[in-house]
Amino acid sequence: MQFVIDHSYLIPLLPLLGAVISGFFGAKWLKGNSHWPIWLGVGIAALMSLALLFGMLAATHGDDAPFGKSIDFFTWIQAGTFSAKAGFFFDPLSAVMLCVVTGIGFFIAVFSAGYMKGEAGYFRFFAYLGLFIFSMTCLVMGNNMVMLYLGWEGVGLCSYLLIGYYYEKPSAREAAKKAFLVNRVGDFGFALGIMLSFFVFGTISYFGSGVGTHTGLLELAAMPLDQLQHIASVKADWVV
């Protein structure tokens, strides 16, 4: 399990790499074999996700203490007291969701190879699919709300691309535009929620310095109301 956590960047990176290969080399070289990079990338990511899940089940068996491990790669955004790191958080729930995303994603990729066979934009479809799975893994694995937002935006983009795959058809174009506009409404509310969370709690990290430290957003939100009001008043005074 530790090996998977240490190399967790491969879980989103492999589907992304498959999408890049299918997108840039599919039209001229891969053509009808454009599904192979996605099969390999998503398949290996699914195996790593399963290994992570079974490792966590073994680690938490008979232990009531919650298991959670955060890994940060670098500081992505730093603006005053606002900080967002590019990192992942692993617990049994995220491991289950990774298995769902990569496992079902792999089966969809296998089924799509037959369903989409002979289509003019065969390579393009699999590039979009790989990018979609990459975005979903980022959404599930992120250890803060900005990483969640990044994954959400990627999923919205891929929804637009996949819905509008048959862009020659007016109905497909209109459906893609509708999905794009509806997602933008949700994005605006999501961004407001992130800003309000930072304003109230002073962080957008789920668990801050770690599970049980009460420095993260989720544990701060579970505090009694009077403590939350005190935190909010301190933040308001700091802003003024």
PDB file of C-alpha atoms in Angstrom:
ATOM      1  CA  MET A   1       0.000   0.000   0.000  1.00  0.00           C
ATOM      2  CA  GLN A   2       2.818   2.414   0.833  1.00  0.00           C
ATOM      3  CA  PHE A   3       4.241   1.937  -2.654  1.00  0.00           C
ATOM      4  CA  VAL A   4       0.902   2.928  -4.182  1.00  0.00           C
ATOM      5  CA  ILE A   5       0.643   5.998  -1.943  1.00  0.00           C
ATOM      6  CA  ASP A   6       4.217   7.063  -2.732  1.00  0.00           C
ATOM      7  CA  HIS A   7       3.499   6.691  -6.444  1.00  0.00           C
ATOM      8  CA  SER A   8      -0.117   7.866  -6.272  1.00  0.00           C
ATOM      9  CA  TYR A   9       0.558  10.491  -8.933  1.00  0.00           C
ATOM     10  CA  LEU A  10       0.479   7.622 -11.451  1.00  0.00           C
ATOM     11  CA  ILE A  11      -3.248   7.005 -10.877  1.00  0.00           C
ATOM     12  CA  PRO A  12      -4.330  10.261 -12.575  1.00  0.00           C
ATOM     13  CA  LEU A  13      -1.178  10.559 -14.704  1.00  0.00           C
ATOM     14  CA  LEU A  14      -1.587   7.271 -16.596  1.00  0.00           C
ATOM     15  CA  PRO A  15      -5.102   8.037 -17.974  1.00  0.00           C
ATOM     16  CA  LEU A  16      -3.871  11.531 -18.868  1.00  0.00           C
ATOM     17  CA  LEU A  17      -0.854  10.100 -20.664  1.00  0.00           C
ATOM     18  CA  GLY A  18      -3.136   7.701 -22.536  1.00  0.00           C
ATOM     19  CA  ALA A  19      -5.361  10.614 -23.551  1.00  0.00           C
ATOM     20  CA  VAL A  20      -2.358  12.568 -24.850  1.00  0.00           C
ATOM     21  CA  ILE A  21      -1.090   9.597 -26.874  1.00  0.00           C
ATOM     22  CA  SER A  22      -4.520   8.855 -28.341  1.00  0.00           C
ATOM     23  CA  GLY A  23      -5.169  12.521 -29.098  1.00  0.00           C
ATOM     24  CA  PHE A  24      -1.862  13.367 -30.742  1.00  0.00           C
ATOM     25  CA  PHE A  25      -0.983  10.075 -32.414  1.00  0.00           C
ATOM     26  CA  GLY A  26      -4.406   8.522 -33.016  1.00  0.00           C
ATOM     27  CA  ALA A  27      -5.349  10.261 -36.251  1.00  0.00           C
ATOM     28  CA  LYS A  28      -2.163   9.468 -38.154  1.00  0.00           C
ATOM     29  CA  TRP A  29      -0.633   6.366 -36.573  1.00  0.00           C
ATOM     30  CA  LEU A  30      -2.864   4.536 -34.078  1.00  0.00           C
ATOM     31  CA  LYS A  31      -6.217   5.005 -35.857  1.00  0.00           C
ATOM     32  CA  GLY A  32      -8.310   1.931 -35.001  1.00  0.00           C
ATOM     33  CA  ASN A  33      -5.939   1.051 -32.138  1.00  0.00           C
ATOM     34  CA  SER A  34      -6.393   4.373 -30.369  1.00  0.00           C
ATOM     35  CA  HIS A  35      -8.108   2.601 -27.493  1.00  0.00           C
ATOM     36  CA  TRP A  36      -4.942   0.805 -26.388  1.00  0.00           C
ATOM     37  CA  PRO A  37      -3.302   3.743 -24.552  1.00  0.00           C
ATOM     38  CA  ILE A  38      -6.530   4.272 -22.612  1.00  0.00           C
ATOM     39  CA  TRP A  39      -6.917   0.569 -21.868  1.00  0.00           C
ATOM     40  CA  LEU A  40      -3.386   0.353 -20.512  1.00  0.00           C
ATOM     41  CA  GLY A  41      -3.408   3.638 -18.602  1.00  0.00           C
ATOM     42  CA  VAL A  42      -6.817   3.204 -16.978  1.00  0.00           C
ATOM     43  CA  GLY A  43      -6.254  -0.526 -16.402  1.00  0.00           C
ATOM     44  CA  ILE A  44      -3.019   0.032 -14.466  1.00  0.00           C
ATOM     45  CA  ALA A  45      -4.657   2.878 -12.523  1.00  0.00           C
ATOM     46  CA  ALA A  46      -7.521   0.509 -11.611  1.00  0.00           C
ATOM     47  CA  LEU A  47      -5.075  -2.130 -10.354  1.00  0.00           C
ATOM     48  CA  MET A  48      -3.285   0.476  -8.232  1.00  0.00           C
ATOM     49  CA  SER A  49      -6.622   1.636  -6.825  1.00  0.00           C
ATOM     50  CA  LEU A  50      -7.561  -1.933  -5.891  1.00  0.00           C
ATOM     51  CA  ALA A  51      -4.184  -2.458  -4.236  1.00  0.00           C
ATOM     52  CA  LEU A  52      -4.720   0.756  -2.279  1.00  0.00           C
ATOM     53  CA  LEU A  53      -8.199  -0.326  -1.151  1.00  0.00           C
ATOM     54  CA  PHE A  54      -7.148  -3.806  -0.002  1.00  0.00           C
ATOM     55  CA  GLY A  55      -4.109  -2.337   1.742  1.00  0.00           C
ATOM     56  CA  MET A  56      -6.313   0.055   3.674  1.00  0.00           C
ATOM     57  CA  LEU A  57      -8.742  -2.700   4.603  1.00  0.00           C
ATOM     58  CA  ALA A  58      -5.847  -4.699   6.012  1.00  0.00           C
ATOM     59  CA  ALA A  59      -4.444  -1.675   7.853  1.00  0.00           C
ATOM     60  CA  THR A  60      -7.768  -0.751   9.497  1.00  0.00           C
ATOM     61  CA  HIS A  61      -8.941  -4.294  10.296  1.00  0.00           C
ATOM     62  CA  GLY A  62      -9.767  -4.493  13.988  1.00  0.00           C
ATOM     63  CA  ASP A  63      -8.709  -0.878  14.582  1.00  0.00           C
ATOM     64  CA  ASP A  64     -11.274   1.782  15.388  1.00  0.00           C
ATOM     65  CA  ALA A  65      -8.862   4.631  14.667  1.00  0.00           C
ATOM     66  CA  PRO A  66      -9.583   6.386  11.350  1.00  0.00           C
ATOM     67  CA  PHE A  67      -7.018   5.886   8.621  1.00  0.00           C
ATOM     68  CA  GLY A  68      -6.015   8.862   6.566  1.00  0.00           C
ATOM     69  CA  LYS A  69      -2.825   9.876   4.845  1.00  0.00           C
ATOM     70  CA  SER A  70      -2.130  13.099   2.996  1.00  0.00           C
ATOM     71  CA  ILE A  71       0.686  13.600   0.526  1.00  0.00           C
ATOM     72  CA  ASP A  72       1.655  17.024  -0.863  1.00  0.00           C
ATOM     73  CA  PHE A  73       3.731  17.440  -3.997  1.00  0.00           C
ATOM     74  CA  PHE A  74       4.159  21.212  -4.168  1.00  0.00           C
ATOM     75  CA  THR A  75       2.462  24.486  -3.265  1.00  0.00           C
ATOM     76  CA  TRP A  76       0.220  25.334  -6.176  1.00  0.00           C
ATOM     77  CA  ILE A  77      -1.221  28.691  -5.074  1.00  0.00           C
ATOM     78  CA  GLN A  78       0.162  31.016  -2.407  1.00  0.00           C
ATOM     79  CA  ALA A  79      -1.474  34.419  -1.974  1.00  0.00           C
ATOM     80  CA  GLY A  80      -1.087  35.944   1.486  1.00  0.00           C
ATOM     81  CA  THR A  81      -2.610  33.537   3.981  1.00  0.00           C
ATOM     82  CA  PHE A  82      -4.390  31.611   1.244  1.00  0.00           C
ATOM     83  CA  SER A  83      -2.524  28.454   0.317  1.00  0.00           C
ATOM     84  CA  ALA A  84      -3.505  25.570  -1.939  1.00  0.00           C
ATOM     85  CA  LYS A  85      -1.218  22.614  -2.378  1.00  0.00           C
ATOM     86  CA  ALA A  86      -1.189  20.087  -5.188  1.00  0.00           C
ATOM     87  CA  GLY A  87      -1.701  16.947  -3.152  1.00  0.00           C
ATOM     88  CA  PHE A  88      -3.829  13.899  -2.487  1.00  0.00           C
ATOM     89  CA  PHE A  89      -5.609  12.513   0.554  1.00  0.00           C
ATOM     90  CA  PHE A  90      -6.213   8.806   0.995  1.00  0.00           C
ATOM     91  CA  ASP A  91      -8.736   7.124   3.236  1.00  0.00           C
ATOM     92  CA  PRO A  92     -11.011   4.092   2.731  1.00  0.00           C
ATOM     93  CA  LEU A  93     -13.759   6.228   1.147  1.00  0.00           C
ATOM     94  CA  SER A  94     -11.430   7.807  -1.410  1.00  0.00           C
ATOM     95  CA  ALA A  95      -9.978   4.363  -2.181  1.00  0.00           C
ATOM     96  CA  VAL A  96     -13.474   2.992  -2.841  1.00  0.00           C
ATOM     97  CA  MET A  97     -14.304   5.928  -5.102  1.00  0.00           C
ATOM     98  CA  LEU A  98     -11.029   5.503  -6.987  1.00  0.00           C
ATOM     99  CA  CYS A  99     -11.930   1.869  -7.626  1.00  0.00           C
ATOM    100  CA  VAL A 100     -15.336   2.978  -8.907  1.00  0.00           C
ATOM    101  CA  VAL A 101     -13.894   5.655 -11.193  1.00  0.00           C
ATOM    102  CA  THR A 102     -10.998   3.657 -12.632  1.00  0.00           C
ATOM    103  CA  GLY A 103     -12.702   0.245 -12.554  1.00  0.00           C
ATOM    104  CA  ILE A 104     -15.925   1.297 -14.236  1.00  0.00           C
ATOM    105  CA  GLY A 105     -13.933   3.643 -16.459  1.00  0.00           C
ATOM    106  CA  PHE A 106     -11.860   0.702 -17.676  1.00  0.00           C
ATOM    107  CA  PHE A 107     -14.954  -1.359 -18.502  1.00  0.00           C
ATOM    108  CA  ILE A 108     -16.474   1.625 -20.336  1.00  0.00           C
ATOM    109  CA  ALA A 109     -13.268   1.980 -22.358  1.00  0.00           C
ATOM    110  CA  VAL A 110     -13.370  -1.724 -23.286  1.00  0.00           C
ATOM    111  CA  PHE A 111     -17.049  -1.572 -24.262  1.00  0.00           C
ATOM    112  CA  SER A 112     -16.521   1.641 -26.233  1.00  0.00           C
ATOM    113  CA  ALA A 113     -13.902   0.039 -28.453  1.00  0.00           C
ATOM    114  CA  GLY A 114     -16.621  -2.079 -30.027  1.00  0.00           C
ATOM    115  CA  TYR A 115     -19.415   0.465 -29.800  1.00  0.00           C
ATOM    116  CA  MET A 116     -17.422   3.255 -31.482  1.00  0.00           C
ATOM    117  CA  LYS A 117     -15.652   1.053 -34.018  1.00  0.00           C
ATOM    118  CA  GLY A 118     -15.562   2.608 -37.469  1.00  0.00           C
ATOM    119  CA  GLU A 119     -16.342   6.154 -36.294  1.00  0.00           C
ATOM    120  CA  ALA A 120     -14.404   8.915 -38.041  1.00  0.00           C
ATOM    121  CA  GLY A 121     -13.264  10.475 -34.761  1.00  0.00           C
ATOM    122  CA  TYR A 122     -12.452   7.191 -33.025  1.00  0.00           C
ATOM    123  CA  PHE A 123      -9.152   8.485 -31.614  1.00  0.00           C
ATOM    124  CA  ARG A 124     -10.814  11.702 -30.463  1.00  0.00           C
ATOM    125  CA  PHE A 125     -13.413   9.867 -28.412  1.00  0.00           C
ATOM    126  CA  PHE A 126     -10.791   7.920 -26.467  1.00  0.00           C
ATOM    127  CA  ALA A 127      -8.715  11.034 -25.894  1.00  0.00           C
ATOM    128  CA  TYR A 128     -11.786  12.671 -24.338  1.00  0.00           C
ATOM    129  CA  LEU A 129     -12.527   9.552 -22.283  1.00  0.00           C
ATOM    130  CA  GLY A 130      -8.992   9.399 -20.893  1.00  0.00           C
ATOM    131  CA  LEU A 131      -9.142  13.078 -20.002  1.00  0.00           C
ATOM    132  CA  PHE A 132     -12.498  12.517 -18.284  1.00  0.00           C
ATOM    133  CA  ILE A 133     -11.105   9.708 -16.102  1.00  0.00           C
ATOM    134  CA  PHE A 134      -8.051  11.852 -15.277  1.00  0.00           C
ATOM    135  CA  SER A 135     -10.344  14.653 -14.102  1.00  0.00           C
ATOM    136  CA  MET A 136     -12.456  12.276 -12.031  1.00  0.00           C
ATOM    137  CA  THR A 137      -9.401  10.862 -10.239  1.00  0.00           C
ATOM    138  CA  CYS A 138      -8.210  14.390  -9.415  1.00  0.00           C
ATOM    139  CA  LEU A 139     -11.658  15.177  -8.049  1.00  0.00           C
ATOM    140  CA  VAL A 140     -11.641  12.079  -5.828  1.00  0.00           C
ATOM    141  CA  MET A 141      -8.004  12.201  -4.704  1.00  0.00           C
ATOM    142  CA  GLY A 142      -7.564  15.921  -4.011  1.00  0.00           C
ATOM    143  CA  ASN A 143      -6.779  16.889  -0.421  1.00  0.00           C
ATOM    144  CA  ASN A 144      -8.297  20.364  -0.625  1.00  0.00           C
ATOM    145  CA  MET A 145     -11.209  22.164  -2.235  1.00  0.00           C
ATOM    146  CA  VAL A 146      -9.144  23.775  -4.982  1.00  0.00           C
ATOM    147  CA  MET A 147      -8.033  20.336  -6.182  1.00  0.00           C
ATOM    148  CA  LEU A 148     -11.684  19.297  -6.043  1.00  0.00           C
ATOM    149  CA  TYR A 149     -12.568  22.364  -8.116  1.00  0.00           C
ATOM    150  CA  LEU A 150      -9.851  21.503 -10.650  1.00  0.00           C
ATOM    151  CA  GLY A 151     -11.303  18.013 -11.075  1.00  0.00           C
ATOM    152  CA  TRP A 152     -14.821  19.424 -11.310  1.00  0.00           C
ATOM    153  CA  GLU A 153     -13.792  21.815 -14.065  1.00  0.00           C
ATOM    154  CA  GLY A 154     -12.095  19.008 -15.976  1.00  0.00           C
ATOM    155  CA  VAL A 155     -15.195  16.835 -15.724  1.00  0.00           C
ATOM    156  CA  GLY A 156     -17.309  19.733 -16.987  1.00  0.00           C
ATOM    157  CA  LEU A 157     -15.010  20.256 -19.963  1.00  0.00           C
ATOM    158  CA  CYS A 158     -15.055  16.562 -20.851  1.00  0.00           C
ATOM    159  CA  SER A 159     -18.838  16.455 -20.535  1.00  0.00           C
ATOM    160  CA  TYR A 160     -19.019  19.261 -23.091  1.00  0.00           C
ATOM    161  CA  LEU A 161     -16.585  17.462 -25.421  1.00  0.00           C
ATOM    162  CA  LEU A 162     -18.229  14.033 -25.160  1.00  0.00           C
ATOM    163  CA  ILE A 163     -21.795  15.318 -25.464  1.00  0.00           C
ATOM    164  CA  GLY A 164     -20.760  17.311 -28.529  1.00  0.00           C
ATOM    165  CA  TYR A 165     -18.770  14.455 -30.040  1.00  0.00           C
ATOM    166  CA  TYR A 166     -21.054  14.372 -33.105  1.00  0.00           C
ATOM    167  CA  TYR A 167     -20.599  18.104 -33.572  1.00  0.00           C
ATOM    168  CA  GLU A 168     -21.886  17.929 -37.151  1.00  0.00           C
ATOM    169  CA  LYS A 169     -25.382  17.345 -35.741  1.00  0.00           C
ATOM    170  CA  PRO A 170     -27.169  20.506 -34.562  1.00  0.00           C
ATOM    171  CA  SER A 171     -28.808  18.586 -31.702  1.00  0.00           C
ATOM    172  CA  ALA A 172     -25.418  17.464 -30.361  1.00  0.00           C
ATOM    173  CA  ARG A 173     -24.031  20.991 -30.556  1.00  0.00           C
ATOM    174  CA  GLU A 174     -27.025  22.433 -28.723  1.00  0.00           C
ATOM    175  CA  ALA A 175     -26.893  19.747 -26.029  1.00  0.00           C
ATOM    176  CA  ALA A 176     -23.169  20.384 -25.505  1.00  0.00           C
ATOM    177  CA  LYS A 177     -23.727  24.135 -25.154  1.00  0.00           C
ATOM    178  CA  LYS A 178     -26.567  23.558 -22.694  1.00  0.00           C
ATOM    179  CA  ALA A 179     -24.379  21.295 -20.549  1.00  0.00           C
ATOM    180  CA  PHE A 180     -21.569  23.851 -20.681  1.00  0.00           C
ATOM    181  CA  LEU A 181     -23.769  26.743 -19.556  1.00  0.00           C
ATOM    182  CA  VAL A 182     -25.454  24.767 -16.751  1.00  0.00           C
ATOM    183  CA  ASN A 183     -22.037  23.685 -15.450  1.00  0.00           C
ATOM    184  CA  ARG A 184     -20.866  27.305 -15.386  1.00  0.00           C
ATOM    185  CA  VAL A 185     -23.734  28.181 -13.034  1.00  0.00           C
ATOM    186  CA  GLY A 186     -22.617  25.412 -10.693  1.00  0.00           C
ATOM    187  CA  ASP A 187     -18.995  26.525 -10.994  1.00  0.00           C
ATOM    188  CA  PHE A 188     -19.879  30.034  -9.802  1.00  0.00           C
ATOM    189  CA  GLY A 189     -21.646  28.700  -6.698  1.00  0.00           C
ATOM    190  CA  PHE A 190     -18.798  26.264  -6.078  1.00  0.00           C
ATOM    191  CA  ALA A 191     -16.212  29.064  -6.222  1.00  0.00           C
ATOM    192  CA  LEU A 192     -18.269  31.157  -3.800  1.00  0.00           C
ATOM    193  CA  GLY A 193     -18.433  28.196  -1.414  1.00  0.00           C
ATOM    194  CA  ILE A 194     -14.651  27.797  -1.485  1.00  0.00           C
ATOM    195  CA  MET A 195     -14.134  31.498  -0.744  1.00  0.00           C
ATOM    196  CA  LEU A 196     -16.667  31.455   2.097  1.00  0.00           C
ATOM    197  CA  SER A 197     -15.077  28.321   3.575  1.00  0.00           C
ATOM    198  CA  PHE A 198     -11.693  30.018   3.619  1.00  0.00           C
ATOM    199  CA  PHE A 199     -13.194  33.168   5.108  1.00  0.00           C
ATOM    200  CA  VAL A 200     -14.823  31.246   7.980  1.00  0.00           C
ATOM    201  CA  PHE A 201     -12.278  28.499   8.673  1.00  0.00           C
ATOM    202  CA  GLY A 202      -9.046  29.995   7.348  1.00  0.00           C
ATOM    203  CA  THR A 203      -8.230  26.929   5.265  1.00  0.00           C
ATOM    204  CA  ILE A 204      -9.455  24.986   2.264  1.00  0.00           C
ATOM    205  CA  SER A 205      -7.568  21.800   3.201  1.00  0.00           C
ATOM    206  CA  TYR A 206      -9.781  18.905   4.274  1.00  0.00           C
ATOM    207  CA  PHE A 207      -7.658  17.753   7.219  1.00  0.00           C
ATOM    208  CA  GLY A 208      -4.899  20.364   7.454  1.00  0.00           C
ATOM    209  CA  SER A 209      -1.859  18.888   9.191  1.00  0.00           C
ATOM    210  CA  GLY A 210      -3.516  15.476   9.471  1.00  0.00           C
ATOM    211  CA  VAL A 211      -6.498  13.531  10.789  1.00  0.00           C
ATOM    212  CA  GLY A 212      -7.144  14.386  14.427  1.00  0.00           C
ATOM    213  CA  THR A 213      -5.215  17.674  14.416  1.00  0.00           C
ATOM    214  CA  HIS A 214      -8.400  19.778  14.010  1.00  0.00           C
ATOM    215  CA  THR A 215      -6.597  22.051  11.566  1.00  0.00           C
ATOM    216  CA  GLY A 216      -8.574  21.062   8.493  1.00  0.00           C
ATOM    217  CA  LEU A 217     -11.853  22.224   7.054  1.00  0.00           C
ATOM    218  CA  LEU A 218     -13.857  19.056   7.781  1.00  0.00           C
ATOM    219  CA  GLU A 219     -12.856  18.777  11.436  1.00  0.00           C
ATOM    220  CA  LEU A 220     -13.285  22.505  12.038  1.00  0.00           C
ATOM    221  CA  ALA A 221     -16.790  22.285  10.572  1.00  0.00           C
ATOM    222  CA  ALA A 222     -17.651  19.602  13.133  1.00  0.00           C
ATOM    223  CA  MET A 223     -16.836  21.899  16.057  1.00  0.00           C
ATOM    224  CA  PRO A 224     -19.619  23.280  18.288  1.00  0.00           C
ATOM    225  CA  LEU A 225     -21.411  26.348  16.976  1.00  0.00           C
ATOM    226  CA  ASP A 226     -19.996  28.711  19.619  1.00  0.00           C
ATOM    227  CA  GLN A 227     -16.445  27.831  18.622  1.00  0.00           C
ATOM    228  CA  LEU A 228     -17.301  28.342  14.963  1.00  0.00           C
ATOM    229  CA  GLN A 229     -18.790  31.752  15.746  1.00  0.00           C
ATOM    230  CA  HIS A 230     -15.605  32.690  17.565  1.00  0.00           C
ATOM    231  CA  ILE A 231     -13.481  31.631  14.598  1.00  0.00           C
ATOM    232  CA  ALA A 232     -15.714  33.583  12.219  1.00  0.00           C
ATOM    233  CA  SER A 233     -15.517  36.729  14.379  1.00  0.00           C
ATOM    234  CA  VAL A 234     -11.727  36.501  14.538  1.00  0.00           C
ATOM    235  CA  LYS A 235     -11.578  36.169  10.738  1.00  0.00           C
ATOM    236  CA  ALA A 236     -13.941  39.122  10.314  1.00  0.00           C
ATOM    237  CA  ASP A 237     -11.790  41.297  12.583  1.00  0.00           C
ATOM    238  CA  TRP A 238      -8.682  40.222  10.664  1.00  0.00           C
ATOM    239  CA  VAL A 239     -10.260  41.214   7.333  1.00  0.00           C
ATOM    240  CA  VAL A 240     -11.370  44.608   8.684  1.00  0.00           C
TER     241      VAL A 240
END
